[in-house]
Coordinates of C-alpha atoms in Angstrom, one line a residue:
M1 CA 129.6 70.0 -53.7
S2 CA 132.3 70.2 -51.1
E3 CA 133.2 73.5 -49.3
K4 CA 136.7 73.4 -50.9
S5 CA 135.0 73.2 -54.3
R6 CA 132.8 76.2 -53.7
R7 CA 135.8 78.2 -52.4
D8 CA 137.7 77.3 -55.6
Q9 CA 134.8 78.5 -57.8
R10 CA 134.4 81.7 -55.7
T11 CA 138.3 82.6 -55.9
P12 CA 138.5 83.6 -59.6
I13 CA 135.3 85.7 -59.0
L14 CA 136.8 87.5 -56.0
L15 CA 139.9 88.1 -57.8
L16 CA 138.0 89.7 -60.7
V17 CA 136.2 91.9 -58.5
V18 CA 139.5 93.1 -56.7
F19 CA 141.1 93.5 -60.1
G20 CA 138.2 95.4 -61.6
A21 CA 137.9 97.8 -58.7
I22 CA 141.6 98.7 -58.9
A23 CA 141.4 98.9 -62.8
S24 CA 138.4 101.2 -62.4
G25 CA 139.9 103.4 -60.0
I26 CA 143.0 103.8 -62.0
G27 CA 141.0 104.3 -65.2
I28 CA 138.7 107.0 -63.6
A29 CA 141.9 108.7 -62.0
I30 CA 143.5 108.8 -65.5
G31 CA 140.3 110.0 -67.1
L32 CA 140.0 112.9 -64.8
A33 CA 143.6 113.8 -64.9
I34 CA 143.6 114.3 -68.7
H35 CA 142.9 117.8 -70.0
W36 CA 140.5 116.7 -72.8
F37 CA 139.3 120.2 -73.8
P38 CA 140.7 123.6 -74.6
V39 CA 140.7 126.5 -72.0
Q40 CA 137.3 127.2 -70.5
A41 CA 136.0 130.7 -71.9
S42 CA 132.3 130.7 -71.0
T43 CA 130.2 130.2 -68.0
Q44 CA 128.8 127.1 -69.6
A45 CA 132.2 125.5 -70.2
P46 CA 132.8 124.3 -66.5
K47 CA 129.2 122.8 -66.4
I48 CA 129.9 120.8 -69.5
D49 CA 133.4 119.6 -68.4
N50 CA 131.7 118.5 -65.1
L51 CA 129.1 116.5 -67.1
Y52 CA 131.9 114.9 -68.9
D53 CA 133.8 114.0 -65.8
V54 CA 130.6 112.3 -64.5
L55 CA 130.3 110.4 -67.6
I56 CA 133.9 109.1 -67.2
I57 CA 133.0 108.1 -63.5
V58 CA 130.1 106.1 -64.5
T59 CA 131.3 104.5 -67.8
V60 CA 134.9 103.4 -67.0
P61 CA 133.8 100.8 -64.4
I62 CA 131.2 99.5 -67.2
F63 CA 134.0 99.3 -69.7
V64 CA 136.3 97.4 -67.2
L65 CA 133.4 95.0 -66.2
V66 CA 132.6 94.2 -69.8
C67 CA 136.2 93.6 -70.6
L68 CA 136.8 91.4 -67.5
I69 CA 133.8 89.3 -68.2
V70 CA 134.9 88.8 -71.9
L71 CA 138.3 88.0 -70.9
F72 CA 137.3 85.6 -68.0
S73 CA 134.7 83.8 -70.3
A74 CA 137.4 83.3 -73.0
W75 CA 139.8 81.8 -70.5
K76 CA 137.3 79.7 -68.3
F77 CA 135.2 78.3 -71.1
K78 CA 137.6 77.9 -74.0
V79 CA 137.7 74.8 -76.0
R80 CA 140.1 72.1 -74.6
P81 CA 142.0 69.7 -76.7
G82 CA 139.7 67.0 -77.9
E83 CA 136.5 69.1 -77.7
E84 CA 136.7 70.8 -81.0
M85 CA 133.9 68.9 -82.4
L86 CA 131.6 68.9 -79.3
D87 CA 128.6 71.0 -78.7
G88 CA 128.8 73.2 -75.6
P89 CA 126.9 72.2 -72.5
P90 CA 123.3 73.0 -72.4
I91 CA 122.5 76.4 -70.7
H92 CA 119.1 77.3 -69.2
G93 CA 118.1 80.8 -68.5
N94 CA 118.2 82.7 -65.2
T95 CA 115.3 84.9 -65.1
K96 CA 116.5 86.8 -62.1
L97 CA 120.0 87.4 -63.6
E98 CA 118.3 88.6 -66.8
V99 CA 116.0 91.0 -65.0
V100 CA 119.0 92.4 -63.1
W101 CA 121.3 92.9 -66.0
T102 CA 118.3 94.6 -67.9
A103 CA 117.2 96.7 -65.2
I104 CA 120.5 98.1 -63.8
P105 CA 121.6 99.4 -67.2
A106 CA 118.1 100.8 -67.9
I107 CA 118.1 102.7 -64.5
M108 CA 121.6 104.0 -65.2
L109 CA 120.7 105.2 -68.7
V110 CA 117.6 107.0 -67.4
A111 CA 119.5 108.6 -64.6
M112 CA 122.3 109.9 -66.7
C113 CA 119.8 111.1 -69.4
S114 CA 117.9 113.0 -66.7
Y115 CA 121.0 114.5 -65.3
A116 CA 122.3 115.6 -68.8
Y117 CA 118.9 117.0 -69.6
A118 CA 118.7 119.1 -66.4
R119 CA 122.3 120.3 -66.9
L120 CA 121.8 121.3 -70.5
T121 CA 118.4 122.9 -69.7
N122 CA 120.0 125.0 -66.9
I123 CA 122.7 126.4 -69.1
E124 CA 120.3 127.2 -71.9
Q125 CA 118.1 129.5 -69.8
A126 CA 117.6 133.1 -70.9
Q127 CA 119.6 135.7 -69.1
A128 CA 119.1 139.4 -68.4
N129 CA 120.8 141.8 -70.8
E130 CA 121.1 139.1 -73.4
M131 CA 122.5 140.1 -76.8
T132 CA 121.5 138.3 -80.0
I133 CA 123.8 137.7 -82.8
N134 CA 122.9 136.1 -86.2
V135 CA 125.5 133.5 -87.2
T136 CA 125.5 132.5 -91.1
G137 CA 127.5 129.5 -92.4
Q138 CA 128.2 129.0 -96.0
Q139 CA 130.8 127.0 -98.0
F140 CA 133.3 127.9 -96.6
A141 CA 132.9 130.8 -94.3
W142 CA 131.2 132.3 -91.2
S143 CA 129.7 135.6 -91.1
Y144 CA 128.2 137.5 -88.1
E145 CA 125.3 140.1 -87.8
Y146 CA 124.6 142.3 -84.7
P147 CA 121.0 143.8 -84.9
Q148 CA 120.9 147.1 -83.3
A149 CA 118.0 149.0 -81.6
D150 CA 117.8 151.6 -84.2
G151 CA 116.9 148.9 -86.9
K152 CA 120.4 149.0 -88.5
S153 CA 122.8 146.1 -88.3
V154 CA 126.6 145.6 -88.0
K155 CA 128.2 142.8 -90.0
S156 CA 131.6 141.2 -89.5
D157 CA 133.6 138.2 -90.6
I158 CA 135.1 138.1 -87.0
L159 CA 132.9 137.3 -83.9
Y160 CA 133.3 140.0 -81.5
L161 CA 131.8 139.4 -78.1
P162 CA 131.7 141.5 -74.8
N163 CA 133.1 139.8 -72.0
N164 CA 130.6 138.5 -69.1
R165 CA 127.4 139.5 -71.3
P166 CA 125.0 136.6 -72.2
V167 CA 124.7 136.1 -76.0
R168 CA 122.1 134.2 -78.0
F169 CA 123.2 133.0 -81.4
S170 CA 120.6 132.6 -84.0
V171 CA 122.4 130.3 -86.5
H172 CA 121.5 129.9 -90.3
A173 CA 123.1 128.1 -93.4
L174 CA 122.8 129.4 -96.9
D175 CA 123.7 126.2 -98.7
V176 CA 124.4 122.8 -96.9
I177 CA 124.4 121.8 -93.4
H178 CA 127.2 123.3 -91.1
D179 CA 128.0 123.1 -87.4
F180 CA 128.8 126.4 -85.4
W181 CA 131.2 125.4 -82.8
V182 CA 133.6 127.5 -80.6
P183 CA 135.4 124.8 -78.6
A184 CA 136.4 127.1 -75.8
F185 CA 132.7 127.7 -75.2
R186 CA 131.9 124.0 -75.2
M187 CA 128.5 124.7 -77.1
K188 CA 127.7 123.8 -80.7
I189 CA 124.8 123.5 -82.9
D190 CA 124.1 122.7 -86.6
A191 CA 123.3 125.3 -88.9
V192 CA 120.5 123.9 -91.2
P193 CA 119.3 125.6 -94.5
G194 CA 115.8 127.0 -94.1
I195 CA 115.9 126.5 -90.2
T196 CA 117.0 128.8 -87.5
T197 CA 118.7 127.2 -84.7
H198 CA 119.8 128.8 -81.4
Y199 CA 122.0 128.3 -78.3
R200 CA 123.2 130.5 -75.6
V201 CA 126.7 131.4 -74.1
T202 CA 128.1 133.9 -71.6
P203 CA 131.8 134.5 -72.5
D204 CA 133.9 135.0 -69.3
R205 CA 137.4 134.9 -70.4
L206 CA 139.2 137.6 -72.5
G207 CA 141.0 136.3 -75.5
T208 CA 140.9 135.0 -79.1
Y209 CA 139.4 131.6 -79.8
A210 CA 138.8 129.3 -82.8
V211 CA 135.5 129.1 -84.5
V212 CA 135.2 126.0 -86.7
C213 CA 132.5 123.9 -88.6
A214 CA 131.9 120.6 -86.8
E215 CA 129.8 119.2 -89.7
L216 CA 131.4 117.8 -92.9
C217 CA 130.1 120.2 -95.5
G218 CA 132.2 119.7 -98.6
L219 CA 135.7 120.0 -100.0
G220 CA 136.7 123.1 -98.0
H221 CA 135.2 121.9 -94.5
S222 CA 138.8 121.7 -93.1
V223 CA 139.4 125.5 -93.7
M224 CA 136.0 126.7 -92.7
R225 CA 137.5 128.6 -89.8
S226 CA 136.9 131.8 -88.0
T227 CA 137.9 133.9 -85.0
A228 CA 135.9 134.8 -81.9
K229 CA 137.3 137.7 -79.9
V230 CA 136.1 138.3 -76.3
V231 CA 136.9 141.9 -75.3
P232 CA 136.0 144.2 -72.5
P233 CA 132.5 145.7 -72.7
A234 CA 133.8 149.3 -73.4
T235 CA 136.1 147.9 -76.1
F236 CA 133.2 146.0 -77.7
N237 CA 130.7 149.2 -77.4
A238 CA 133.3 151.3 -79.1
W239 CA 133.8 148.9 -81.8
I240 CA 130.0 148.8 -82.5
A241 CA 130.0 152.4 -82.7
K242 CA 132.9 152.7 -85.0
Q243 CA 131.2 150.2 -87.3
K244 CA 128.0 152.0 -87.3
N245 CA 129.7 155.1 -88.4
P246 CA 129.8 155.0 -92.4
G247 CA 132.8 157.1 -92.4
A248 CA 135.0 155.1 -89.9
A249 CA 137.5 152.5 -91.2
S250 CA 136.8 148.9 -90.4
A251 CA 138.2 147.1 -87.5
P252 CA 141.2 144.9 -88.8
G253 CA 139.7 141.7 -90.3
A254 CA 136.0 142.8 -90.3
T255 CA 133.7 143.8 -93.1
T256 CA 130.9 146.1 -91.9
S257 CA 127.6 147.5 -93.2
T258 CA 124.4 149.1 -92.0
T259 CA 121.2 148.0 -93.2
G260 CA 117.7 149.5 -93.0
A261 CA 115.1 151.7 -94.9
G262 CA 117.0 154.6 -96.3
A263 CA 120.2 153.9 -94.2
P264 CA 123.5 154.6 -95.8
T265 CA 126.1 151.8 -96.1
S266 CA 129.6 151.5 -95.2
G267 CA 130.3 150.7 -98.9
A268 CA 130.4 154.4 -99.5
A269 CA 133.7 154.5 -97.6
A270 CA 136.6 155.3 -99.9
P271 CA 138.4 152.3 -101.6
A272 CA 141.7 153.5 -100.3
A273 CA 140.6 152.8 -96.7
V274 CA 140.4 149.1 -97.5
D275 CA 143.4 146.9 -96.7
A276 CA 142.8 144.3 -99.5
K277 CA 145.7 142.1 -98.4
A278 CA 144.1 141.8 -94.9
L279 CA 140.6 141.3 -96.4
F280 CA 142.1 138.5 -98.5
S281 CA 142.7 136.6 -95.3
S282 CA 139.7 137.7 -93.1
A283 CA 137.1 137.0 -95.8
G284 CA 138.4 133.4 -95.8
C285 CA 140.2 133.6 -99.3
S286 CA 143.5 132.3 -97.8
G287 CA 142.0 129.3 -96.4
C288 CA 141.2 127.9 -99.9
H289 CA 143.6 129.6 -102.3
T290 CA 147.4 130.0 -102.7
L291 CA 148.7 133.4 -103.0
A292 CA 152.4 134.0 -102.4
D293 CA 152.1 137.9 -101.5
A294 CA 149.5 137.0 -98.8
G295 CA 151.4 134.0 -97.3
A296 CA 148.5 131.7 -98.3
N297 CA 148.9 128.2 -99.1
G298 CA 145.2 126.7 -99.4
A299 CA 144.7 123.9 -101.8
V300 CA 140.8 123.8 -101.9
G301 CA 140.6 126.3 -104.7
P302 CA 143.0 127.2 -107.6
N303 CA 146.4 128.7 -107.1
L304 CA 145.8 132.2 -107.9
D305 CA 149.4 133.0 -108.6
K306 CA 148.9 130.7 -111.7
T307 CA 145.2 131.0 -112.6
L308 CA 145.0 134.7 -112.5
K309 CA 148.2 135.3 -114.3
G310 CA 147.5 137.5 -117.4
K311 CA 143.8 137.8 -116.4
S312 CA 141.8 141.1 -116.7
A313 CA 140.2 143.0 -113.9
D314 CA 136.7 141.9 -115.2
F315 CA 137.7 138.3 -115.1
I316 CA 138.9 138.7 -111.5
R317 CA 135.8 140.5 -110.4
T318 CA 133.6 137.8 -112.1
S319 CA 135.6 135.2 -110.4
I320 CA 134.7 136.8 -107.0
V321 CA 131.1 137.4 -107.4
K322 CA 130.0 134.8 -109.8
P323 CA 132.7 132.0 -109.0
D324 CA 131.1 129.3 -111.2
A325 CA 131.1 131.3 -114.2
E326 CA 134.4 129.7 -115.3
I327 CA 135.8 126.7 -113.5
A328 CA 139.7 126.2 -113.4
P329 CA 140.8 122.9 -114.6
G330 CA 141.0 120.2 -111.9
F331 CA 138.0 121.9 -109.7
Q332 CA 134.4 121.7 -109.8
A333 CA 131.5 124.1 -109.3
G334 CA 130.1 124.8 -105.9
I335 CA 133.2 124.9 -103.9
M336 CA 133.5 128.8 -103.6
P337 CA 130.6 130.8 -102.0
K338 CA 128.5 132.6 -104.3
T339 CA 127.6 135.4 -101.8
F340 CA 130.7 137.5 -101.9
G341 CA 128.8 140.0 -104.1
S342 CA 126.6 140.8 -101.3
T343 CA 128.7 140.2 -98.2
L344 CA 131.6 142.3 -99.3
K345 CA 131.1 146.0 -100.0
P346 CA 131.7 147.4 -103.5
A347 CA 134.8 149.2 -102.3
E348 CA 136.2 146.0 -100.8
I349 CA 135.6 144.0 -104.0
D350 CA 137.3 146.9 -105.9
A351 CA 140.2 146.7 -103.6
L352 CA 140.5 142.9 -103.9
V353 CA 140.3 143.1 -107.7
T354 CA 143.1 145.7 -107.9
Y355 CA 145.2 143.8 -105.2
L356 CA 144.9 140.4 -107.1
G357 CA 145.3 141.9 -110.4
K358 CA 148.7 143.6 -109.1
V359 CA 150.3 140.6 -107.3
A360 CA 148.9 137.7 -109.1
G361 CA 147.7 139.0 -112.5
K362 CA 150.9 139.8 -114.2

């Protein structure tokens, strides 16, 4: 083969290399410039984002390489006119090439897995002054329990967190598989019936953040939402103290109780202290039902303005604590949580029954 022929064969390869390098550089720059995630609200978030950046830097050139080889092969080795019925030329294996294209991806895969493992292991290490919070998922709501040193506990439908204090979540599920995820924290884990899973975060940014379910869990999956509030430590301690006092009113949007042998419960609070309209939203009802007075337009469950019209207080109460006792036409059993009888205080159930009977039952 003449020198000119060799140069002619090398030219397309060199052009591919140059074009691939340029395309990879542009792709990496774009990938790193895009803000893929919400605001960082935990000490773990920057480390997860950095891991994602490393993956972009490694994978964009691979993507470009594969695309260029496919396009080059389609152009270089396409069927010419008159060759439609011919077999392709015989191709013999190249052992060295096969070893290279097998070894390089294997090495890269092991390296990336090792890096990811080291990074994730680092952010999951136990921290001093760590607080434990029990998280429970059910169709279609999240609830949170704060164990206390005196054996009592505080429960809430809103996740309150002290800023800059490590937290270990113990995650449970009452019915099907859910996934506990606060996007701003970057960490998530499945909630599996019969199993307790765990992960750690350290919130480091004051604010209010979304809590979502990242596992398809039924018809109401899209409305399985809650709120995480990161507050100063002094504010958090004051909130805990207030919830442990049976005579204190609940924080907006939160339900509370204290449990333990012989301990009183906040259910003893006067029903007049319960804001039923706010509770309708904080307990998750507004995400599934339509109720004009509460500004709710959920469609997972029945329209309460219609289905509760003319219904008695007993019917409304039964619909809350035993939702499958009577199913509204067009819906099916198992959509509404069956745990409101235990997660809501008696005074709160009474207030909801009175409220719904007033605004929807007439």
